[in-house]
XYZ file of C-alpha atoms in Angstrom:
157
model
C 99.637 112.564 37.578
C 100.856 109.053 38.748
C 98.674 105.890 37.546
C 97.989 103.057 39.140
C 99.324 99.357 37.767
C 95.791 99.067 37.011
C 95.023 101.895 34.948
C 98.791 101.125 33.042
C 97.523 97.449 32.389
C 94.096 98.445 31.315
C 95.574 101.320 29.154
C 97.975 98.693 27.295
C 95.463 96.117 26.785
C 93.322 98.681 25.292
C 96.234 99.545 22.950
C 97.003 95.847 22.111
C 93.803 94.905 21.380
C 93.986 97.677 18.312
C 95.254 97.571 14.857
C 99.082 98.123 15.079
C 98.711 100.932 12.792
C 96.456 102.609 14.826
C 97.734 102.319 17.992
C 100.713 103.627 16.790
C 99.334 106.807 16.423
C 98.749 107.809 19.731
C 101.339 110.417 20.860
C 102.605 109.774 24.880
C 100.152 112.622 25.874
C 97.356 110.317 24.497
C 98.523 107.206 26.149
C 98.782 108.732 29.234
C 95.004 110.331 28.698
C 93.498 106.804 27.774
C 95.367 105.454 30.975
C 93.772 107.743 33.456
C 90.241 107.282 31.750
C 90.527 103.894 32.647
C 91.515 103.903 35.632
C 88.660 102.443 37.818
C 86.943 104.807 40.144
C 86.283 103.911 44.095
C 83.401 104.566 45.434
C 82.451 105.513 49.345
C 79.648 102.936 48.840
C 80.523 100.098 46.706
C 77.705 96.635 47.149
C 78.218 93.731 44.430
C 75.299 91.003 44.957
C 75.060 87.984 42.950
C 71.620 86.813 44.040
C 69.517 83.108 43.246
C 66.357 83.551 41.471
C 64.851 80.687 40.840
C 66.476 78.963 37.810
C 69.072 81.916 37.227
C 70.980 85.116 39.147
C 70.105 87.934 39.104
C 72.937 90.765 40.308
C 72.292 94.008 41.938
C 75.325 96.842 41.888
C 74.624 99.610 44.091
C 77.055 102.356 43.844
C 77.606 106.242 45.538
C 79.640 108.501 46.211
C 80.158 112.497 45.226
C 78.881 113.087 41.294
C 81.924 114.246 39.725
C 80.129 113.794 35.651
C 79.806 117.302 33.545
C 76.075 118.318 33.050
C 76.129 116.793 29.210
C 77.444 113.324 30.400
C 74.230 113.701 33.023
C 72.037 114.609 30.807
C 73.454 111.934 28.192
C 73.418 109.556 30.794
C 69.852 110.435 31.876
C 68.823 109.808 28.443
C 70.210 106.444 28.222
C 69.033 105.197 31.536
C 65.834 106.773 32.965
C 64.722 106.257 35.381
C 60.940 105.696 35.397
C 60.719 102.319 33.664
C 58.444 99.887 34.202
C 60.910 97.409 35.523
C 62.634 100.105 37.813
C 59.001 100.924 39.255
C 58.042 97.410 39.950
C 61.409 97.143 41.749
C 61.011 100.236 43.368
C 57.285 99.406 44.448
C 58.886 95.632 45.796
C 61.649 97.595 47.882
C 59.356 99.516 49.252
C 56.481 97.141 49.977
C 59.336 94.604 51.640
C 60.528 97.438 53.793
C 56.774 98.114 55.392
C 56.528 94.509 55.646
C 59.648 93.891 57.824
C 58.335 97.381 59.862
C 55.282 96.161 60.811
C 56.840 92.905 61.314
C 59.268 94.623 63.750
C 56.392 96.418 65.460
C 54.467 93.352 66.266
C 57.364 91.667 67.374
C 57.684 94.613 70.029
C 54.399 93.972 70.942
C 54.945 89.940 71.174
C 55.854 88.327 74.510
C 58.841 86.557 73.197
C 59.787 84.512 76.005
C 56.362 82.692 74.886
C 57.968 81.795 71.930
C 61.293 81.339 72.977
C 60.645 79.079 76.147
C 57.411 77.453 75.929
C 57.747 75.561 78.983
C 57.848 78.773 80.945
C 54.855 79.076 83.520
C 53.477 82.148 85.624
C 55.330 82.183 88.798
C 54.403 84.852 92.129
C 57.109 87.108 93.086
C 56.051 87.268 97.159
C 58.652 90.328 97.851
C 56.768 92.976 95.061
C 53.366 93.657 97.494
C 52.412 96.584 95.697
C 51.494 97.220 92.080
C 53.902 100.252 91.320
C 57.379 97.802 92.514
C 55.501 94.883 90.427
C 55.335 96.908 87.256
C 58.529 98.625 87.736
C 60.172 95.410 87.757
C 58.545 94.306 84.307
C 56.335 92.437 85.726
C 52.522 92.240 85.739
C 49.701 92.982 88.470
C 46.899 90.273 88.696
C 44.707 90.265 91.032
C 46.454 91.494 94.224
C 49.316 89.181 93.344
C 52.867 89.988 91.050
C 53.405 87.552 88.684
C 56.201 86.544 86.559
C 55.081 85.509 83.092
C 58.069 84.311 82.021
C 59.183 81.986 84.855
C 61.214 78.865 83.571
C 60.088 76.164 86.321
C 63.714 74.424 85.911
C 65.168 77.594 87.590
């Protein structure tokens, strides 16, 4: 099995930072064992934030990728993280709650006639060539009162 520089350098420093005596005792077989089990794993999905709160950071890690842990270390593992903490449910619950949010924010914004918003100077203007409703609407347009109009003119056109 061939190491990378990183799992060599993390594997000495390991050994260095031991009592002489100690580290001495480790045949190559064990050197080579403590190498690989440091070698740093990379994951398919791999997101690092570092995120203002206020007066401090918080940081999020989100990692995934194929479970490759023995069913003791996920049981052990279980154990010392579980999942349904207060903390985790409240940020859970937020995730959630901000995800419906920016939905139904989405939804309305569908339903929004943004060229309002985005040129307010725009006026109704009558498209003369669209004499029928069906053309008018097909156009994206709107039928008022026997006349097509264009809601989102800009006069400087």
């Amino acid at each position: 099995m061939k190491l990378s520089h990183s799992a060599s350098t993390n594997g000495d420093n390991v050994l260095a930072r031991m009592a002489p005596e100690v580290a001495a005792t480790f045949s190559p077989a064990q050197v080579q064992a403590l190498r690989a089990a440091l070698t740093p794993r990379h994951h398919p999905v791999n997101i690092r934030l570092s995120l203002p709160l206020g007066i401090t950071r918080i940081y999020l890690v989100v990692l995934a990728g194929s479970e490759l842990r023995a069913p003791d270390r996920l049981r052990q593992s279980a154990a010392q993280h579980p999942l349904w903490t207060p903390m985790n449910m409240l940020v859970m619950a937020g995730t959630v709650g901000l995800s419906i949010l920016a939905l139904l924010a989405l939804v309305q914004l569908d339903h929004t006639d943004l060229s309002k918003v985005f040129n307010p100077r725009a006026a109704p203007a009558s498209i003369p060539f669209k004499a029928d409703r069906n053309s008018c609407e097909e156009s994206g347009r709107i039928w008022r009162e026997g006349s097509c109009l264009d809601l989102s003119h800009d006069p400087t056109f």
